[in-house]
Amino acid sequence: MKRIMLAAGGVLLVCGLAQGAGLRDLAQKRGFLIGGAMRLYPETLADPQYLPTFAREFNVVVPEHVMKFRDTQPKENVYDFRKADFLVKFAEDHGMKVRGHTLVWHEAVPDWVEAYKGSSETLREILKDHITTEVGYFKGRILAWDVVNEAVAKDGSLAPDAGPWPRIDQGRALGGYIADAFRWAHAADPKALLFYNDWGAEQLGAKSDGVYALLKRLRAQGVPVDGVGFQAHIDYDEPVSEDSLRANFKRFSDLGLIIHITEMDFGIPDKLRSDPKALAKQADVYRLFLKVCLETPRCQAFLTWGLTDKYSWIDEGGEDTAPLLLDKDYRPKPAYAAVKALLRRP
Ligand code: G3I
């Protein structure tokens, strides 16, 4: 892996910036961030198009895996930042910002934490040490951290079963661990922007009401929360209302929060993945989200959860849902053209 990463990094410096204009050139002109999640697997690093295309198209990158708890502290007090180091150096070598993802999430918890049955006080120390160590290690090099990910349930309540972390609040109001996490991250890197990140909160509804109430409460308590990440994993048949999207973005912006669209993808059912109408619908949804973002004060970044249909988490089960802007051969799709046209608009 290390040899592949070194080789890939080298090739990149030659090819990455040599190619034609990508989305990043247009975004840069507007002081806007366009990016995606990077997957550091042997197959992506060995793919001659993968890293150069990232450098051409994006000015912000987020790790799909390598900064998660399971990847950075696989064993207690044993940290491994080698893959995250590669990603951050890649970004710095190519003038890109980095979103750190993610410090507190129930789905990327290492086995030793899952198995932990000790006191809530000790569990709190484990999380504090993790956040302080990881954020401190990258101090000054991360634009924004997804400090807490997916801690609000669909009905807007704080999820009591968000992995081990809510156990920290035994004997106190649920949510204390969330405030703690933001305070610890801020202490470790006062310059990093600190985000709460979630799915299904893009439009008005019970979940976004819950996220809004949480962030409003945290900010009223003086907790250093700078932004909200709307993941925007949009299902093919999910109703998307421009009015609802716009009103929801506005209320978070009016709170003074920065907004990032952090993980957008739009899966197309296998049988329709080459259907022009399905691809046009995909383009419409990407266009709508970007348009509302560009028209909302403090909406500053638009990231997709991957670069090319060739590598998407949605298809890890063997599906082929063509969810991203570039097809499996890195060719721009109608959604790419829609995004590019919007970024080009004055
Ligand atoms: O690293 C192990 C490997 O050793 C093992 O052989 C393999 C087979 O079991 O699993 C590998 O771990 C996988 C990991 O990705 C790294 O590849 C996990 O099983 C798999 O569940 C994990 O999925 C990732 C998931 O987050 C959980 O971390 C997805 O690829 C990733 O796209 C997804 O991303 C999340 C965001 O972080 C948060 N928002 C939702 C989004 C989609 O679920």
mmCIF file of C-alpha atoms and ligand atoms in Angstrom:
data_model
loop_
_atom_site.group_PDB
_atom_site.id
_atom_site.type_symbol
_atom_site.label_atom_id
_atom_site.label_comp_id
_atom_site.label_asym_id
_atom_site.label_seq_id
_atom_site.Cartn_x
_atom_site.Cartn_y
_atom_site.Cartn_z
ATOM 1 C CA MET A 1 0.000 0.000 0.000
ATOM 2 C CA LYS A 2 2.729 2.455 0.996
ATOM 3 C CA ARG A 3 4.629 1.869 -2.289
ATOM 4 C CA ILE A 4 1.419 2.363 -4.295
ATOM 5 C CA MET A 5 0.653 5.533 -2.376
ATOM 6 C CA LEU A 6 4.122 6.947 -2.990
ATOM 7 C CA ALA A 7 3.997 6.062 -6.681
ATOM 8 C CA ALA A 8 0.498 7.434 -7.028
ATOM 9 C CA GLY A 9 1.507 10.625 -5.322
ATOM 10 C CA GLY A 10 4.460 11.036 -7.707
ATOM 11 C CA VAL A 11 2.474 10.419 -10.885
ATOM 12 C CA LEU A 12 -0.090 12.854 -9.631
ATOM 13 C CA LEU A 13 2.297 15.775 -9.418
ATOM 14 C CA VAL A 14 3.025 15.314 -13.111
ATOM 15 C CA CYS A 15 -0.429 14.516 -14.463
ATOM 16 C CA GLY A 16 -2.802 15.994 -11.985
ATOM 17 C CA LEU A 17 -2.519 19.624 -12.958
ATOM 18 C CA ALA A 18 -1.623 19.096 -16.583
ATOM 19 C CA GLN A 19 -5.143 18.261 -17.720
ATOM 20 C CA GLY A 20 -7.894 20.607 -18.873
ATOM 21 C CA ALA A 21 -10.053 22.832 -16.734
ATOM 22 C CA GLY A 22 -12.283 21.081 -14.299
ATOM 23 C CA LEU A 23 -15.038 22.100 -11.910
ATOM 24 C CA ARG A 24 -12.510 23.476 -9.442
ATOM 25 C CA ASP A 25 -11.382 26.278 -11.789
ATOM 26 C CA LEU A 26 -14.944 27.588 -12.004
ATOM 27 C CA ALA A 27 -15.563 27.121 -8.280
ATOM 28 C CA GLN A 28 -12.310 28.874 -7.391
ATOM 29 C CA LYS A 29 -13.440 31.965 -9.335
ATOM 30 C CA ARG A 30 -16.493 32.172 -7.073
ATOM 31 C CA GLY A 31 -14.594 31.466 -3.879
ATOM 32 C CA PHE A 32 -16.577 28.236 -3.630
ATOM 33 C CA LEU A 33 -15.492 24.711 -2.695
ATOM 34 C CA ILE A 34 -16.363 21.737 -4.928
ATOM 35 C CA GLY A 35 -15.133 18.329 -3.971
ATOM 36 C CA GLY A 36 -15.648 14.726 -3.116
ATOM 37 C CA ALA A 37 -14.859 11.788 -0.901
ATOM 38 C CA MET A 38 -11.582 10.038 -1.630
ATOM 39 C CA ARG A 39 -11.305 6.281 -1.263
ATOM 40 C CA LEU A 40 -7.751 5.101 -0.530
ATOM 41 C CA TYR A 41 -8.029 1.473 -1.574
ATOM 42 C CA PRO A 42 -5.285 -0.402 -3.460
ATOM 43 C CA GLU A 43 -7.512 -0.423 -6.546
ATOM 44 C CA THR A 44 -8.167 3.323 -6.512
ATOM 45 C CA LEU A 45 -4.500 4.139 -5.908
ATOM 46 C CA ALA A 46 -3.502 1.811 -8.737
ATOM 47 C CA ASP A 47 -6.069 3.421 -11.074
ATOM 48 C CA PRO A 48 -4.076 5.908 -13.217
ATOM 49 C CA GLN A 49 -7.083 8.181 -13.646
ATOM 50 C CA TYR A 50 -8.267 8.356 -10.048
ATOM 51 C CA LEU A 51 -5.934 10.802 -8.307
ATOM 52 C CA PRO A 52 -5.248 13.040 -11.339
ATOM 53 C CA THR A 53 -8.993 13.457 -11.883
ATOM 54 C CA PHE A 54 -9.428 14.437 -8.239
ATOM 55 C CA ALA A 55 -6.740 17.099 -8.647
ATOM 56 C CA ARG A 56 -8.317 18.419 -11.834
ATOM 57 C CA GLU A 57 -11.930 18.556 -10.691
ATOM 58 C CA PHE A 58 -11.923 19.324 -6.964
ATOM 59 C CA ASN A 59 -10.546 21.971 -4.598
ATOM 60 C CA VAL A 60 -11.706 20.185 -1.444
ATOM 61 C CA VAL A 61 -11.362 16.529 -0.476
ATOM 62 C CA VAL A 62 -12.808 14.443 2.326
ATOM 63 C CA PRO A 63 -11.657 10.936 3.308
ATOM 64 C CA GLU A 64 -14.319 8.278 2.808
ATOM 65 C CA HIS A 65 -12.680 6.144 5.503
ATOM 66 C CA VAL A 66 -9.195 6.983 6.712
ATOM 67 C CA MET A 67 -9.971 9.557 9.400
ATOM 68 C CA LYS A 68 -12.692 7.532 11.088
ATOM 69 C CA PHE A 69 -12.188 6.221 14.638
ATOM 70 C CA ARG A 70 -11.874 2.620 13.427
ATOM 71 C CA ASP A 71 -9.152 3.574 10.967
ATOM 72 C CA THR A 72 -7.130 5.984 13.109
ATOM 73 C CA GLN A 73 -7.232 4.211 16.481
ATOM 74 C CA PRO A 74 -7.782 0.546 15.607
ATOM 75 C CA LYS A 75 -6.397 -0.542 18.959
ATOM 76 C CA GLU A 76 -6.543 1.351 22.271
ATOM 77 C CA ASN A 77 -3.861 4.063 22.327
ATOM 78 C CA VAL A 78 -2.465 2.776 19.013
ATOM 79 C CA TYR A 79 -2.946 5.512 16.413
ATOM 80 C CA ASP A 80 -2.380 5.054 12.681
ATOM 81 C CA PHE A 81 -2.532 8.215 10.570
ATOM 82 C CA ARG A 82 -0.499 6.946 7.605
ATOM 83 C CA LYS A 83 -3.379 6.869 5.099
ATOM 84 C CA ALA A 84 -4.802 10.122 6.418
ATOM 85 C CA ASP A 85 -1.318 11.663 6.087
ATOM 86 C CA PHE A 86 -1.260 10.660 2.418
ATOM 87 C CA LEU A 87 -4.635 12.284 1.797
ATOM 88 C CA VAL A 88 -3.736 15.526 3.587
ATOM 89 C CA LYS A 89 -0.384 15.744 1.765
ATOM 90 C CA PHE A 90 -2.152 15.051 -1.565
ATOM 91 C CA ALA A 91 -4.496 17.936 -0.810
ATOM 92 C CA GLU A 92 -1.704 20.294 0.198
ATOM 93 C CA ASP A 93 0.360 19.362 -2.885
ATOM 94 C CA HIS A 94 -2.616 20.228 -5.093
ATOM 95 C CA GLY A 95 -3.961 23.353 -3.440
ATOM 96 C CA MET A 96 -7.003 21.621 -2.003
ATOM 97 C CA LYS A 97 -8.751 22.050 1.331
ATOM 98 C CA VAL A 98 -9.522 19.064 3.554
ATOM 99 C CA ARG A 99 -12.725 18.197 5.388
ATOM 100 C CA GLY A 100 -11.992 15.892 8.311
ATOM 101 C CA HIS A 101 -14.534 13.069 8.595
ATOM 102 C CA THR A 102 -15.554 12.044 11.231
ATOM 103 C CA LEU A 103 -14.692 12.057 14.927
ATOM 104 C CA VAL A 104 -17.880 10.806 16.632
ATOM 105 C CA TRP A 105 -20.031 8.307 14.764
ATOM 106 C CA HIS A 106 -21.555 5.004 15.785
ATOM 107 C CA GLU A 107 -20.763 3.197 12.503
ATOM 108 C CA ALA A 108 -16.990 3.456 12.475
ATOM 109 C CA VAL A 109 -16.209 2.406 16.026
ATOM 110 C CA PRO A 110 -13.328 -0.036 16.500
ATOM 111 C CA ASP A 111 -14.038 -3.394 18.107
ATOM 112 C CA TRP A 112 -12.182 -2.468 21.310
ATOM 113 C CA VAL A 113 -14.573 0.450 21.886
ATOM 114 C CA GLU A 114 -17.666 -1.548 20.905
ATOM 115 C CA ALA A 115 -16.620 -4.159 23.469
ATOM 116 C CA TYR A 116 -15.960 -1.579 26.194
ATOM 117 C CA LYS A 117 -18.165 -2.194 29.236
ATOM 118 C CA GLY A 118 -16.503 0.162 31.728
ATOM 119 C CA SER A 119 -17.796 3.360 33.327
ATOM 120 C CA SER A 120 -19.279 6.270 31.400
ATOM 121 C CA GLU A 121 -16.551 8.474 32.880
ATOM 122 C CA THR A 122 -13.813 6.326 31.354
ATOM 123 C CA LEU A 123 -15.704 6.112 28.053
ATOM 124 C CA ARG A 124 -15.788 9.928 28.050
ATOM 125 C CA GLU A 125 -12.014 9.979 28.564
ATOM 126 C CA ILE A 126 -11.571 7.544 25.662
ATOM 127 C CA LEU A 127 -13.519 9.849 23.348
ATOM 128 C CA LYS A 128 -11.764 12.968 24.656
ATOM 129 C CA ASP A 129 -8.339 11.388 24.104
ATOM 130 C CA HIS A 130 -9.343 10.320 20.590
ATOM 131 C CA ILE A 131 -10.605 13.729 19.518
ATOM 132 C CA THR A 132 -7.747 15.611 21.158
ATOM 133 C CA THR A 133 -5.149 13.318 19.568
ATOM 134 C CA GLU A 134 -6.583 13.198 16.047
ATOM 135 C CA VAL A 135 -7.536 16.886 15.771
ATOM 136 C CA GLY A 136 -4.268 17.895 17.415
ATOM 137 C CA TYR A 137 -2.249 15.720 15.033
ATOM 138 C CA PHE A 138 -3.674 17.565 11.987
ATOM 139 C CA LYS A 139 -3.812 20.983 13.667
ATOM 140 C CA GLY A 140 -3.828 23.821 11.131
ATOM 141 C CA ARG A 141 -4.248 21.489 8.127
ATOM 142 C CA ILE A 142 -7.996 20.731 8.211
ATOM 143 C CA LEU A 143 -10.485 23.340 7.035
ATOM 144 C CA ALA A 144 -13.484 21.711 8.722
ATOM 145 C CA TRP A 145 -14.195 18.671 10.880
ATOM 146 C CA ASP A 146 -17.376 16.651 10.921
ATOM 147 C CA VAL A 147 -17.107 16.470 14.703
ATOM 148 C CA VAL A 148 -20.349 14.579 15.276
ATOM 149 C CA ASN A 149 -22.084 12.556 12.557
ATOM 150 C CA GLU A 150 -25.672 11.255 12.535
ATOM 151 C CA ALA A 151 -26.617 11.681 16.204
ATOM 152 C CA VAL A 152 -30.238 12.763 15.532
ATOM 153 C CA ALA A 153 -32.982 10.221 14.856
ATOM 154 C CA LYS A 154 -35.539 10.471 12.041
ATOM 155 C CA ASP A 155 -38.130 11.914 14.447
ATOM 156 C CA GLY A 156 -35.734 14.710 15.442
ATOM 157 C CA SER A 157 -34.870 13.339 18.867
ATOM 158 C CA LEU A 158 -31.288 12.673 19.935
ATOM 159 C CA ALA A 159 -30.612 9.047 19.034
ATOM 160 C CA PRO A 160 -30.160 7.164 22.328
ATOM 161 C CA ASP A 161 -28.663 4.232 20.423
ATOM 162 C CA ALA A 162 -25.998 6.082 18.417
ATOM 163 C CA GLY A 163 -23.436 3.428 19.275
ATOM 164 C CA PRO A 164 -21.525 3.641 22.566
ATOM 165 C CA TRP A 165 -21.308 7.416 22.730
ATOM 166 C CA PRO A 166 -24.694 8.334 24.322
ATOM 167 C CA ARG A 167 -23.593 6.088 27.243
ATOM 168 C CA ILE A 168 -21.252 8.900 28.193
ATOM 169 C CA ASP A 169 -24.338 10.865 29.252
ATOM 170 C CA GLN A 170 -25.444 8.308 31.843
ATOM 171 C CA GLY A 171 -26.898 10.334 34.722
ATOM 172 C CA ARG A 172 -26.994 13.603 32.766
ATOM 173 C CA ALA A 173 -29.062 15.069 29.917
ATOM 174 C CA LEU A 174 -28.530 13.225 26.616
ATOM 175 C CA GLY A 175 -26.442 15.359 24.312
ATOM 176 C CA GLY A 176 -23.712 16.318 26.764
ATOM 177 C CA TYR A 177 -21.278 14.145 24.807
ATOM 178 C CA ILE A 178 -22.039 16.164 21.692
ATOM 179 C CA ALA A 179 -21.183 19.482 23.379
ATOM 180 C CA ASP A 180 -18.070 17.888 24.894
ATOM 181 C CA ALA A 181 -16.905 16.662 21.471
ATOM 182 C CA PHE A 182 -17.143 20.120 19.937
ATOM 183 C CA ARG A 183 -15.345 21.722 22.888
ATOM 184 C CA TRP A 184 -12.526 19.138 22.772
ATOM 185 C CA ALA A 185 -12.112 19.591 19.002
ATOM 186 C CA HIS A 186 -11.993 23.366 19.375
ATOM 187 C CA ALA A 187 -9.375 23.143 22.120
ATOM 188 C CA ALA A 188 -7.228 20.895 19.895
ATOM 189 C CA ASP A 189 -7.474 23.137 16.815
ATOM 190 C CA PRO A 190 -9.105 26.533 17.464
ATOM 191 C CA LYS A 191 -8.884 27.466 13.774
ATOM 192 C CA ALA A 192 -10.730 24.455 12.349
ATOM 193 C CA LEU A 193 -14.406 24.924 11.467
ATOM 194 C CA LEU A 194 -16.514 22.465 13.448
ATOM 195 C CA PHE A 195 -19.567 20.844 11.852
ATOM 196 C CA TYR A 196 -22.459 18.665 12.804
ATOM 197 C CA ASN A 197 -23.135 16.337 9.812
ATOM 198 C CA ASP A 198 -26.235 14.286 9.035
ATOM 199 C CA TRP A 199 -28.404 12.703 6.356
ATOM 200 C CA GLY A 200 -32.093 13.370 5.702
ATOM 201 C CA ALA A 201 -31.996 16.895 7.161
ATOM 202 C CA GLU A 202 -31.725 18.736 3.836
ATOM 203 C CA GLN A 203 -35.403 19.696 3.661
ATOM 204 C CA LEU A 204 -37.949 20.909 6.219
ATOM 205 C CA GLY A 205 -39.232 18.091 8.407
ATOM 206 C CA ALA A 206 -39.003 16.385 11.792
ATOM 207 C CA LYS A 207 -35.361 15.415 11.416
ATOM 208 C CA SER A 208 -34.160 18.831 10.261
ATOM 209 C CA ASP A 209 -36.267 20.404 13.043
ATOM 210 C CA GLY A 210 -34.338 18.227 15.500
ATOM 211 C CA VAL A 211 -30.969 19.124 14.021
ATOM 212 C CA TYR A 212 -31.942 22.800 14.002
ATOM 213 C CA ALA A 213 -33.039 22.683 17.667
ATOM 214 C CA LEU A 214 -29.834 20.862 18.669
ATOM 215 C CA LEU A 215 -27.519 23.323 16.927
ATOM 216 C CA LYS A 216 -29.490 26.335 18.138
ATOM 217 C CA ARG A 217 -29.236 25.014 21.729
ATOM 218 C CA LEU A 218 -25.529 24.253 21.454
ATOM 219 C CA ARG A 219 -24.748 27.688 20.087
ATOM 220 C CA ALA A 220 -26.865 29.321 22.814
ATOM 221 C CA GLN A 221 -24.727 27.403 25.350
ATOM 222 C CA GLY A 222 -21.573 28.825 23.750
ATOM 223 C CA VAL A 223 -20.554 25.467 22.260
ATOM 224 C CA PRO A 224 -18.207 26.122 19.282
ATOM 225 C CA VAL A 225 -20.359 24.811 16.406
ATOM 226 C CA ASP A 226 -19.561 26.587 13.138
ATOM 227 C CA GLY A 227 -21.534 24.678 10.567
ATOM 228 C CA VAL A 228 -23.976 22.041 9.499
ATOM 229 C CA GLY A 229 -23.263 19.367 6.906
ATOM 230 C CA PHE A 230 -26.183 18.172 4.817
ATOM 231 C CA GLN A 231 -25.065 14.812 3.434
ATOM 232 C CA ALA A 232 -27.626 14.804 0.591
ATOM 233 C CA HIS A 233 -27.706 11.074 -0.124
ATOM 234 C CA ILE A 234 -30.851 11.432 -2.218
ATOM 235 C CA ASP A 235 -32.931 8.411 -3.240
ATOM 236 C CA TYR A 236 -34.247 8.171 -6.778
ATOM 237 C CA ASP A 237 -37.894 8.452 -5.716
ATOM 238 C CA GLU A 238 -37.332 10.901 -2.824
ATOM 239 C CA PRO A 239 -39.554 13.987 -3.273
ATOM 240 C CA VAL A 240 -37.329 17.071 -3.402
ATOM 241 C CA SER A 241 -39.038 20.453 -3.048
ATOM 242 C CA GLU A 242 -37.066 23.554 -3.939
ATOM 243 C CA ASP A 243 -39.140 25.638 -1.508
ATOM 244 C CA SER A 244 -38.511 23.208 1.341
ATOM 245 C CA LEU A 245 -34.824 22.959 0.535
ATOM 246 C CA ARG A 246 -34.475 26.714 0.313
ATOM 247 C CA ALA A 247 -36.407 27.422 3.525
ATOM 248 C CA ASN A 248 -34.406 24.825 5.420
ATOM 249 C CA PHE A 249 -31.034 26.065 4.183
ATOM 250 C CA LYS A 250 -32.101 29.618 5.048
ATOM 251 C CA ARG A 251 -33.020 28.891 8.658
ATOM 252 C CA PHE A 252 -29.643 27.266 9.342
ATOM 253 C CA SER A 253 -27.883 30.117 7.581
ATOM 254 C CA ASP A 254 -29.905 32.623 9.598
ATOM 255 C CA LEU A 255 -28.548 30.935 12.742
ATOM 256 C CA GLY A 256 -25.140 32.050 11.511
ATOM 257 C CA LEU A 257 -24.086 28.531 10.550
ATOM 258 C CA ILE A 258 -21.917 27.724 7.562
ATOM 259 C CA ILE A 259 -23.558 25.117 5.329
ATOM 260 C CA HIS A 260 -21.697 22.394 3.442
ATOM 261 C CA ILE A 261 -23.365 19.851 1.211
ATOM 262 C CA THR A 262 -21.052 17.090 2.329
ATOM 263 C CA GLU A 263 -21.823 13.735 0.655
ATOM 264 C CA MET A 264 -24.164 14.138 -2.291
ATOM 265 C CA ASP A 265 -25.061 11.204 -4.480
ATOM 266 C CA PHE A 266 -28.223 10.197 -6.336
ATOM 267 C CA GLY A 267 -28.528 6.509 -7.090
ATOM 268 C CA ILE A 268 -30.420 5.406 -10.179
ATOM 269 C CA PRO A 269 -32.079 1.950 -10.132
ATOM 270 C CA ASP A 270 -29.837 -0.528 -11.953
ATOM 271 C CA LYS A 271 -32.217 -1.056 -14.850
ATOM 272 C CA LEU A 272 -32.489 2.713 -15.501
ATOM 273 C CA ARG A 273 -28.832 3.637 -15.085
ATOM 274 C CA SER A 274 -28.333 4.328 -18.804
ATOM 275 C CA ASP A 275 -31.824 5.737 -19.366
ATOM 276 C CA PRO A 276 -31.552 9.350 -20.639
ATOM 277 C CA LYS A 277 -34.635 10.364 -18.648
ATOM 278 C CA ALA A 278 -33.152 8.925 -15.432
ATOM 279 C CA LEU A 279 -29.845 10.671 -16.085
ATOM 280 C CA ALA A 280 -31.721 13.909 -16.767
ATOM 281 C CA LYS A 281 -33.603 13.531 -13.471
ATOM 282 C CA GLN A 282 -30.285 12.979 -11.717
ATOM 283 C CA ALA A 283 -28.930 16.141 -13.330
ATOM 284 C CA ASP A 284 -31.995 18.106 -12.208
ATOM 285 C CA VAL A 285 -31.533 17.040 -8.579
ATOM 286 C CA TYR A 286 -27.803 17.810 -8.531
ATOM 287 C CA ARG A 287 -28.538 21.156 -10.176
ATOM 288 C CA LEU A 288 -31.249 21.999 -7.625
ATOM 289 C CA PHE A 289 -29.060 21.295 -4.606
ATOM 290 C CA LEU A 290 -26.157 23.288 -5.970
ATOM 291 C CA LYS A 291 -28.415 26.157 -7.030
ATOM 292 C CA VAL A 292 -30.002 26.438 -3.567
ATOM 293 C CA CYS A 293 -26.557 26.257 -1.993
ATOM 294 C CA LEU A 294 -25.122 28.973 -4.240
ATOM 295 C CA GLU A 295 -28.120 31.177 -3.490
ATOM 296 C CA THR A 296 -27.973 30.676 0.300
ATOM 297 C CA PRO A 297 -25.621 32.933 2.274
ATOM 298 C CA ARG A 298 -22.910 30.897 4.052
ATOM 299 C CA CYS A 299 -23.412 27.811 1.904
ATOM 300 C CA GLN A 300 -19.791 27.400 0.940
ATOM 301 C CA ALA A 301 -19.099 23.857 -0.224
ATOM 302 C CA PHE A 302 -20.615 21.109 -2.361
ATOM 303 C CA LEU A 303 -19.092 17.631 -2.123
ATOM 304 C CA THR A 304 -20.164 14.343 -3.650
ATOM 305 C CA TRP A 305 -19.607 11.036 -1.895
ATOM 306 C CA GLY A 306 -17.068 9.793 -4.386
ATOM 307 C CA LEU A 307 -15.608 10.844 -7.723
ATOM 308 C CA THR A 308 -16.767 8.287 -10.296
ATOM 309 C CA ASP A 309 -19.521 5.665 -10.564
ATOM 310 C CA LYS A 310 -16.673 3.156 -10.681
ATOM 311 C CA TYR A 311 -16.291 3.434 -6.899
ATOM 312 C CA SER A 312 -19.379 4.141 -4.826
ATOM 313 C CA TRP A 313 -20.425 2.908 -1.393
ATOM 314 C CA ILE A 314 -23.951 2.430 -2.716
ATOM 315 C CA ASP A 315 -22.726 -0.325 -5.033
ATOM 316 C CA GLU A 316 -20.717 -2.149 -2.349
ATOM 317 C CA GLY A 317 -23.537 -4.690 -2.360
ATOM 318 C CA GLY A 318 -23.072 -5.320 -6.070
ATOM 319 C CA GLU A 319 -25.639 -2.841 -7.370
ATOM 320 C CA ASP A 320 -24.750 -0.464 -10.185
ATOM 321 C CA THR A 321 -26.636 2.743 -9.496
ATOM 322 C CA ALA A 322 -24.497 5.343 -11.283
ATOM 323 C CA PRO A 323 -24.849 7.858 -8.393
ATOM 324 C CA LEU A 324 -22.075 10.392 -9.161
ATOM 325 C CA LEU A 325 -21.046 13.075 -11.663
ATOM 326 C CA LEU A 326 -18.571 10.973 -13.682
ATOM 327 C CA ASP A 327 -19.412 7.578 -15.130
ATOM 328 C CA LYS A 328 -17.329 4.446 -14.664
ATOM 329 C CA ASP A 329 -14.995 5.562 -17.448
ATOM 330 C CA TYR A 330 -14.607 9.014 -15.876
ATOM 331 C CA ARG A 331 -16.785 10.571 -18.578
ATOM 332 C CA PRO A 332 -18.909 13.563 -17.530
ATOM 333 C CA LYS A 333 -22.610 12.749 -17.184
ATOM 334 C CA PRO A 334 -25.539 15.188 -17.574
ATOM 335 C CA ALA A 335 -25.257 15.866 -13.833
ATOM 336 C CA TYR A 336 -21.637 16.974 -14.304
ATOM 337 C CA ALA A 337 -22.692 19.318 -17.128
ATOM 338 C CA ALA A 338 -25.480 20.732 -14.936
ATOM 339 C CA VAL A 339 -23.056 21.425 -12.075
ATOM 340 C CA LYS A 340 -20.483 22.926 -14.440
ATOM 341 C CA ALA A 341 -23.057 25.212 -16.069
ATOM 342 C CA LEU A 342 -24.213 26.500 -12.675
ATOM 343 C CA LEU A 343 -20.662 27.166 -11.515
ATOM 344 C CA ARG A 344 -19.992 29.032 -14.753
ATOM 345 C CA ARG A 345 -22.982 31.379 -14.225
ATOM 346 C CA PRO A 346 -21.934 34.862 -13.047
HETATM 347 O O1 G3I B 1 -11.562 -2.315 6.335
HETATM 348 C C1 G3I B 1 -12.423 -3.475 6.315
HETATM 349 C C2 G3I B 1 -11.687 -4.627 5.649
HETATM 350 O O2 G3I B 1 -10.562 -4.998 6.435
HETATM 351 C C3 G3I B 1 -12.636 -5.789 5.496
HETATM 352 O O3 G3I B 1 -11.986 -6.845 4.813
HETATM 353 C C4 G3I B 1 -13.874 -5.327 4.720
HETATM 354 C C5 G3I B 1 -14.871 -6.442 4.507
HETATM 355 O O4 G3I B 1 -15.628 -6.599 5.697
HETATM 356 O O5 G3I B 1 -14.536 -4.265 5.444
HETATM 357 C C6 G3I B 1 -13.662 -3.143 5.531
HETATM 358 O O6 G3I B 1 -14.353 -2.137 6.260
HETATM 359 C C7 G3I B 1 -15.377 -1.512 5.495
HETATM 360 C C8 G3I B 1 -15.084 -0.014 5.444
HETATM 361 O O7 G3I B 1 -16.148 0.659 4.732
HETATM 362 C C9 G3I B 1 -13.769 0.275 4.765
HETATM 363 O O8 G3I B 1 -13.842 -0.209 3.471
HETATM 364 C C10 G3I B 1 -16.704 -1.738 6.209
HETATM 365 O O9 G3I B 1 -17.027 -3.120 6.149
HETATM 366 C C11 G3I B 1 -17.795 -0.925 5.508
HETATM 367 O O10 G3I B 1 -18.989 -0.981 6.271
HETATM 368 C C12 G3I B 1 -17.365 0.531 5.439
HETATM 369 O O11 G3I B 1 -18.387 1.226 4.751
HETATM 370 C C13 G3I B 1 -18.226 2.643 4.746
HETATM 371 C C14 G3I B 1 -19.235 3.261 5.754
HETATM 372 O O12 G3I B 1 -19.245 4.686 5.652
HETATM 373 C C15 G3I B 1 -18.895 2.912 7.181
HETATM 374 O O13 G3I B 1 -17.629 3.471 7.512
HETATM 375 C C16 G3I B 1 -18.535 3.115 3.342
HETATM 376 O O14 G3I B 1 -17.539 2.643 2.444
HETATM 377 C C17 G3I B 1 -18.578 4.647 3.335
HETATM 378 O O15 G3I B 1 -18.931 5.153 2.047
HETATM 379 C C18 G3I B 1 -19.634 5.116 4.341
HETATM 380 O O16 G3I B 1 -19.701 6.531 4.307
HETATM 381 C C19 G3I B 1 -20.733 7.078 5.160
HETATM 382 C C20 G3I B 1 -20.191 8.364 5.763
HETATM 383 O O17 G3I B 1 -18.987 8.101 6.454
HETATM 384 C C21 G3I B 1 -21.236 9.000 6.664
HETATM 385 N N1 G3I B 1 -22.481 9.239 5.907
HETATM 386 C C22 G3I B 1 -23.031 8.033 5.272
HETATM 387 C C23 G3I B 1 -21.988 7.417 4.335
HETATM 388 C C24 G3I B 1 -22.545 6.217 3.624
HETATM 389 O O18 G3I B 1 -22.862 5.216 4.551
#
